[in-house]
Coordinates of C-alpha atoms in Angstrom, one line a residue:
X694 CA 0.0 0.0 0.0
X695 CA 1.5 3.5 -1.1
X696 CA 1.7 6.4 1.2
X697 CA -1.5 7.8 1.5
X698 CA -0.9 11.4 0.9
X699 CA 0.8 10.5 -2.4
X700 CA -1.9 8.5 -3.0
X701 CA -4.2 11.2 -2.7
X702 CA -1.7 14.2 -4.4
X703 CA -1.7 16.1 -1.0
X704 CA 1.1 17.4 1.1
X705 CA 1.7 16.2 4.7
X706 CA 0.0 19.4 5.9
X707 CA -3.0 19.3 3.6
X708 CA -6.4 20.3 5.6
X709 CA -9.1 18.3 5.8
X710 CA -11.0 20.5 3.2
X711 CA -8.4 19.5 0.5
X712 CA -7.7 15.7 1.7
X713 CA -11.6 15.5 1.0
X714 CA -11.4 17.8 -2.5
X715 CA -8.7 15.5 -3.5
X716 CA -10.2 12.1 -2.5
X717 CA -13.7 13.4 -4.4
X718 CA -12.0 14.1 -7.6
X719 CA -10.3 10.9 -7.6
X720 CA -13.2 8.7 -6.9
X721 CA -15.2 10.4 -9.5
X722 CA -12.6 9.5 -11.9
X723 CA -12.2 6.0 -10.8
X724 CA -15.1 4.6 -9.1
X725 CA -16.5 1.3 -10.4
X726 CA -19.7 2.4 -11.4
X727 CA -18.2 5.0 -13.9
X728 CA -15.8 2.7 -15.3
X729 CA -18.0 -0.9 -15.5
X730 CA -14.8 -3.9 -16.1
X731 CA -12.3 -1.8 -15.4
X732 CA -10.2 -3.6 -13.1
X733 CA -7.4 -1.3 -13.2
X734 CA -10.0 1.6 -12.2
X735 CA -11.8 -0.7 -9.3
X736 CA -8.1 -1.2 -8.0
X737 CA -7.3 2.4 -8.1
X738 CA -10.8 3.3 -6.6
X739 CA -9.9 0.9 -3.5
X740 CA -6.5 2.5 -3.4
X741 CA -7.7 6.0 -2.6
X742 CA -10.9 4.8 -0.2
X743 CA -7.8 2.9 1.7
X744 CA -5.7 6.5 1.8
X745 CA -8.9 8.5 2.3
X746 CA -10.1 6.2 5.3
X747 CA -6.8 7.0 7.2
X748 CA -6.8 10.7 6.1
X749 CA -10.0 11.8 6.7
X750 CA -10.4 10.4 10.2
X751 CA -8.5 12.5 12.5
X752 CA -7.0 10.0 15.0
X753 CA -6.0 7.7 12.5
X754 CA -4.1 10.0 10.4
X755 CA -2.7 11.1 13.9
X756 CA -1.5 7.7 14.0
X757 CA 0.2 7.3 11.0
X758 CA 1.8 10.2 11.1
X759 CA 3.1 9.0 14.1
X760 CA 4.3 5.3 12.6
X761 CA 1.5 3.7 15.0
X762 CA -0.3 2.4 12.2
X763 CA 0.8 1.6 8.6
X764 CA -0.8 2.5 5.2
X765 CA -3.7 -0.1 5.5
X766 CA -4.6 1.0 9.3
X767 CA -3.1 -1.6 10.5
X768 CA -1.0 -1.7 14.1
X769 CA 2.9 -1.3 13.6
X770 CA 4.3 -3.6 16.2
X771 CA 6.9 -2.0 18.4
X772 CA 10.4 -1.8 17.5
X773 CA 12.2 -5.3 18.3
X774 CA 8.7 -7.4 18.4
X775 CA 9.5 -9.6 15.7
X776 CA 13.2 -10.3 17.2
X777 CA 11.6 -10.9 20.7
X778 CA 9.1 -13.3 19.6
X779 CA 11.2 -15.4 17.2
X780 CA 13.3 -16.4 20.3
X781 CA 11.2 -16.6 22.9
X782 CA 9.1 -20.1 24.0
X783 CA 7.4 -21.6 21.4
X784 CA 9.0 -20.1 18.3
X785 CA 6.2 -18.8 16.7
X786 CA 6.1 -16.9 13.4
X787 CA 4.3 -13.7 12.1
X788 CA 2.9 -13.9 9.2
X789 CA 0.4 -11.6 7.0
X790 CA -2.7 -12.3 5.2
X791 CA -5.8 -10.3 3.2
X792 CA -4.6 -7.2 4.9
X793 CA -4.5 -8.2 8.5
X794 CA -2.0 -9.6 10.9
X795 CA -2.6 -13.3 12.0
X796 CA -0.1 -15.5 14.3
X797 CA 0.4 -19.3 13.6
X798 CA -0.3 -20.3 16.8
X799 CA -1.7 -18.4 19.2
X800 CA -1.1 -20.8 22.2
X801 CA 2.1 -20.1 22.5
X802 CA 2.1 -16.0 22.2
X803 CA 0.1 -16.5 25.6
X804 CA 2.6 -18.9 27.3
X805 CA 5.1 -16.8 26.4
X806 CA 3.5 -14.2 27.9
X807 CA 2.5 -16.0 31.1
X808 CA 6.3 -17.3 31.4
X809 CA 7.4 -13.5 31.3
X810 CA 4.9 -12.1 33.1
X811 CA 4.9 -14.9 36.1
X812 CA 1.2 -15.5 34.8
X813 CA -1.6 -14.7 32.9
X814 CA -2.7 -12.1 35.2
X815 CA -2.8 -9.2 32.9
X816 CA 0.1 -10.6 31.1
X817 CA 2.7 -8.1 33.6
X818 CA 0.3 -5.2 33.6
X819 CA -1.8 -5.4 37.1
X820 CA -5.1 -6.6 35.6
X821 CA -7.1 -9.9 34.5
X822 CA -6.5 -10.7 30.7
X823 CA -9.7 -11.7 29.5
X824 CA -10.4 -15.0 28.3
X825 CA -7.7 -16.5 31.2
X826 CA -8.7 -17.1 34.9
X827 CA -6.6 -16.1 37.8
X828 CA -4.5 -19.4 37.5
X829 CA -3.6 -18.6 34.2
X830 CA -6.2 -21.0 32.5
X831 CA -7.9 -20.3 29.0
X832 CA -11.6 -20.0 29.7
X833 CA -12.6 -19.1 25.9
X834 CA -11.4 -18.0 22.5
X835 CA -10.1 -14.5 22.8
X836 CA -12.1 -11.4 20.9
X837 CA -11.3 -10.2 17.5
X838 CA -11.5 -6.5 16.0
X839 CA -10.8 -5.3 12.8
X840 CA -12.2 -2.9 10.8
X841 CA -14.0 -3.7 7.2
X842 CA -14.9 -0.5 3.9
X843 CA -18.5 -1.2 2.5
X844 CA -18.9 0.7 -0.2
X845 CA -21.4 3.8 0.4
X846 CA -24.7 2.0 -1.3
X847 CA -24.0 -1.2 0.0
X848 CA -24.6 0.5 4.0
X849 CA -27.7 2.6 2.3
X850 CA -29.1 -0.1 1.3
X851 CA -28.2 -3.1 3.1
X852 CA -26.6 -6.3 1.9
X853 CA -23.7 -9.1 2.3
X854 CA -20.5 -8.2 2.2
X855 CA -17.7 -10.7 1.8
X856 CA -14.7 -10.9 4.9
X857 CA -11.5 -12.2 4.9
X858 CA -10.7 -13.0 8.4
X859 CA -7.5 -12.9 10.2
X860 CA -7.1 -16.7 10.1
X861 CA -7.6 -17.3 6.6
X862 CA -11.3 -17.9 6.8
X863 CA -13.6 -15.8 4.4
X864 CA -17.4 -14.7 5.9
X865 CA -20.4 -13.4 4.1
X866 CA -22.0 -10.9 6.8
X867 CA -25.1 -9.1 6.0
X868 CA -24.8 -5.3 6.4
X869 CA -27.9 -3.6 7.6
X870 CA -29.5 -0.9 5.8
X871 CA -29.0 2.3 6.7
X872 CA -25.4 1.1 8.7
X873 CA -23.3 4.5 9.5
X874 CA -19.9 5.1 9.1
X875 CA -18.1 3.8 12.4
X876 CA -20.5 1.6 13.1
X877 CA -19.1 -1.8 14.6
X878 CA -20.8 -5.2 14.2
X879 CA -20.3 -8.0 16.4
X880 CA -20.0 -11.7 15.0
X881 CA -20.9 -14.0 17.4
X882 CA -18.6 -16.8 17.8
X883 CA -16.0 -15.8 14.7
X884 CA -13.2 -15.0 17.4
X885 CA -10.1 -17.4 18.4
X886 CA -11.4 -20.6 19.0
X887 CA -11.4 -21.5 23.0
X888 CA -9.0 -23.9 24.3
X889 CA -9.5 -27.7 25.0
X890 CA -13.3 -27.4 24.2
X891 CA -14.4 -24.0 25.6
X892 CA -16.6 -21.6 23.0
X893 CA -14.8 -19.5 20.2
X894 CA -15.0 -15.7 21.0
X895 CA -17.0 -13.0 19.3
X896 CA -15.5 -11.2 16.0
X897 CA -16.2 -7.2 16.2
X898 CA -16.1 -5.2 12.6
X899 CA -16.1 -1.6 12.6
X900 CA -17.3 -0.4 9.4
X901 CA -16.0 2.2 7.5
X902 CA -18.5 3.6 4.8
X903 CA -16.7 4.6 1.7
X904 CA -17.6 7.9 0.2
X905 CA -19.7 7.9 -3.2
X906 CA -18.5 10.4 -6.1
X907 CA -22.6 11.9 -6.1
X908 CA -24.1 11.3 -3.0
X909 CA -23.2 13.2 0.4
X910 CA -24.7 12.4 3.8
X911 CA -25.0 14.7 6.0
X912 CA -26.6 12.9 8.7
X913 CA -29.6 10.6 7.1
X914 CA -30.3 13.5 4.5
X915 CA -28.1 13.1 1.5
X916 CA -27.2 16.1 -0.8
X917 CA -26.5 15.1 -4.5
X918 CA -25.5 17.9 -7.4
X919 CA -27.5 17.2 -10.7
X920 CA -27.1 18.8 -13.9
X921 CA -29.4 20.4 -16.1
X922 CA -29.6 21.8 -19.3
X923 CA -30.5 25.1 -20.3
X924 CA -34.1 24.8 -22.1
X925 CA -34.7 22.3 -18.7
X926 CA -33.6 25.3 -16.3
X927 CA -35.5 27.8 -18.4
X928 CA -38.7 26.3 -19.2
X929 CA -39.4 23.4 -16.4
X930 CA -39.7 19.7 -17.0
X931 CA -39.2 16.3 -15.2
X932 CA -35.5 14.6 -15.5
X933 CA -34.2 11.2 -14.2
X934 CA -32.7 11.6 -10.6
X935 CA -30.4 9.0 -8.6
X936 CA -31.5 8.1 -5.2
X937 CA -30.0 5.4 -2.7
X938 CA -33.0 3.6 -3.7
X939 CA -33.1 3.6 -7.0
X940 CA -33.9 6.7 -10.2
X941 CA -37.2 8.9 -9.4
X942 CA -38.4 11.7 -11.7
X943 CA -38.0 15.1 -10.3
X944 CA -39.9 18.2 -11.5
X945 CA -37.9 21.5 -12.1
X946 CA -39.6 24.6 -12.1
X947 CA -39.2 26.7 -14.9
X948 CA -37.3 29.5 -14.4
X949 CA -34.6 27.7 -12.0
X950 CA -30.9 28.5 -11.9
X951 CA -27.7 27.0 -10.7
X952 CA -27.8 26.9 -6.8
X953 CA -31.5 25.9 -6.5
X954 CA -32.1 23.6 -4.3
X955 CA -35.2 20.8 -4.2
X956 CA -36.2 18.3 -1.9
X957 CA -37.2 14.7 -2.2
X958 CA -39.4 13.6 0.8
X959 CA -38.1 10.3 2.5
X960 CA -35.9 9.1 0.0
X961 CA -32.4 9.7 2.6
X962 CA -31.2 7.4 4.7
X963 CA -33.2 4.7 7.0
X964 CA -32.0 5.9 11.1
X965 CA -32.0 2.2 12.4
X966 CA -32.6 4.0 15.7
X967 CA -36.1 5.7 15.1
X968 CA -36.9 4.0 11.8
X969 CA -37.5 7.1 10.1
X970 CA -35.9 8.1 6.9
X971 CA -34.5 11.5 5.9
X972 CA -34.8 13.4 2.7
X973 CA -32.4 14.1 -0.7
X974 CA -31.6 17.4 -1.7
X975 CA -31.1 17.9 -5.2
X976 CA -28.9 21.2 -5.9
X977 CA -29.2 21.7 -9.6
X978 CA -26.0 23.3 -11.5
X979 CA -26.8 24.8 -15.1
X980 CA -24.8 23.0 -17.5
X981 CA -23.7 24.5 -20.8
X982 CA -22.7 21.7 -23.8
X983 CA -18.9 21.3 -24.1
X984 CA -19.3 22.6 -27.8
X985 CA -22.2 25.0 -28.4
X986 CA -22.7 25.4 -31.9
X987 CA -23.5 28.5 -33.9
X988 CA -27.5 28.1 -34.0
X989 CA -26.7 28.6 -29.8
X990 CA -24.4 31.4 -30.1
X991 CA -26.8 33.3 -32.8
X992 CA -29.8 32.7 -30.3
X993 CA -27.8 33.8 -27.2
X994 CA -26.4 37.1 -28.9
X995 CA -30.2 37.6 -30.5
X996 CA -31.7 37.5 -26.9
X997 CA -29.2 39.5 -25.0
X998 CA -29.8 42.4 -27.0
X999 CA -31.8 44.9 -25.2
X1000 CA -32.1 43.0 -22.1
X1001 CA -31.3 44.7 -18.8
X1002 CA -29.4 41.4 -17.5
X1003 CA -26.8 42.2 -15.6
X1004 CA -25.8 38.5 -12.9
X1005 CA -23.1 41.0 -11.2
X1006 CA -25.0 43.5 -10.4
X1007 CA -24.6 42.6 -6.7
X1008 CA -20.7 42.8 -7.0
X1009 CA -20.4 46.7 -8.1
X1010 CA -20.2 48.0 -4.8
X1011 CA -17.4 45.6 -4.5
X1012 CA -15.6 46.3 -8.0

């Protein structure tokens, strides 16, 4: 995984305005549904959600900044781990795999603990470690947390996304709708398996929404920017919309300009807590063609003449 600043094109000391400028003119560029079997886009699009995720949350930039955490948000151990634990009891190896650190054999990471510590009493550090009793015995599989990026429709909507686990296994889990960014999930029973016959422990994914190249949430409304054409801003009509639920037709006013904003009742997100669903906000922008040709031009100058239109006449005090 590259740095994620260069990932991104920002400097070290970028704010958080342009980290999130950045990451949104990338992800319109790349994102999947734009570019449909493109693999080299769908890899590039997973690339900046990955540098994005540790940029645009505070703490874990912190972090990484610091050297805490590496480029995937993972945990760097401390300095002299690996030498540490490559001579000590047991011998056992670090590996790496589908982004997340695993151990070969967790048994003996704890009894080499215990034999430093003089016990599994929180392994040297004056408390109980969980999943041990005070004699040092395993009582249960030990907990596991990681975090997991659904992309943004996937959480709007609800749905299964697949997990690779830290031990190699893979796990469908279903996503509820409406799931917020942050949001962790536990999975009963998808820990470390217990120890001569006791239960497995529980599996806790935090999500981490990734942000979608249209839609904004701002809470459980979303905000989405549509474009319009002239004759639809000047005279009125109905146009195809987006929603997280699927395209609506939206009626624009004649007469509206770029800034206007119009609101789609319930079709925001589902709040899992009161069941209620917020609204979309369409903001349209006036969109000229890339080309206009001369018909347009003749038209435009034809119209203008003897029209008191003046857009800037706010700015004169100013000018």
């Amino acid at each position: 995984m590259s740095d994620p600043y260069t990932v991104l094109g920002v400097s070290r000391t970028a704010s958080d305005e342009e980290i999130r400028k950045a990451f949104r003119k990338l992800a319109k560029k790349h994102h999947p549904d734009l570019n449909p079997g493109d693999k080299a886009a769908e890899a590039k699009f997973k690339e900046i959600s990955q540098a994005n995720e540790i940029l645009s949350d505070a703490e874990k930039r912190r972090r990484f900044d610091a050297g805490e955490i590496d480029a995937t948000g993972q945990d760097v151990p401390p300095r002299g781990f690996y030498r540490d634990a490559a001579g000590g009891p047991g011998g056992f190896k670090y590996s790496r795999g589908g982004g997340h650190e695993s151990f070969a054999d967790m048994g003996d990471i704890f009894e080499m603990f215990r034999q430093r510590s003089g016990g599994a009493r929180g392994f040297g550090f004056g408390g109980e470690r969980p999943g041990f009793d005070e004699q040092g015995f395993d009582m249960g599989g030990m907990p596991l947390t990681y975090s997991l990026s659904v992309p943004f429709l996937v959480a709007a909507r609800g749905g299964k996304q697949r997990v690779g686990l830290p031990d190699g296994r893979t796990l469908d889990i279903d996503v509820p709708e409406g799931t917020a960014d942050g949001t962790t999930l536990r999975l009963k029973g998808q820990g470390m398996p217990g120890r001569e016959g006791q239960p497995a422990g529980d599996a806790y994914v935090e999500i981490r929404v990734q942000p979608h190249p249209f839609f904004e949430p701002r809470d459980n409304d979303v905000h989405v920017e549509l474009p319009v054409t002239v004759t639809e801003a000047a005279l009125g009509g109905k146009v195809k919309v987006p929603t997280v639920g699927g395209p609506v037709m939206l009626n624009i006013p004649a007469g509206s300009n770029t800034g206007k904003s119009l609101r789609l009742k319930g079709r925001g997100l589902l709040d899992r807590r009161t069941k209620q669903r917020g609204d979309q906000y369409v903001k349209l922008k006036v969109v000229l063609p890339d080309a206009p040709d001369d018909k347009f031009k003749e038209f435009l100058q034809s119209w203008e003449q003897g029209k008191a239109y003046d857009p800037r006449a706010a700015m004169e005090p100013f000018t």
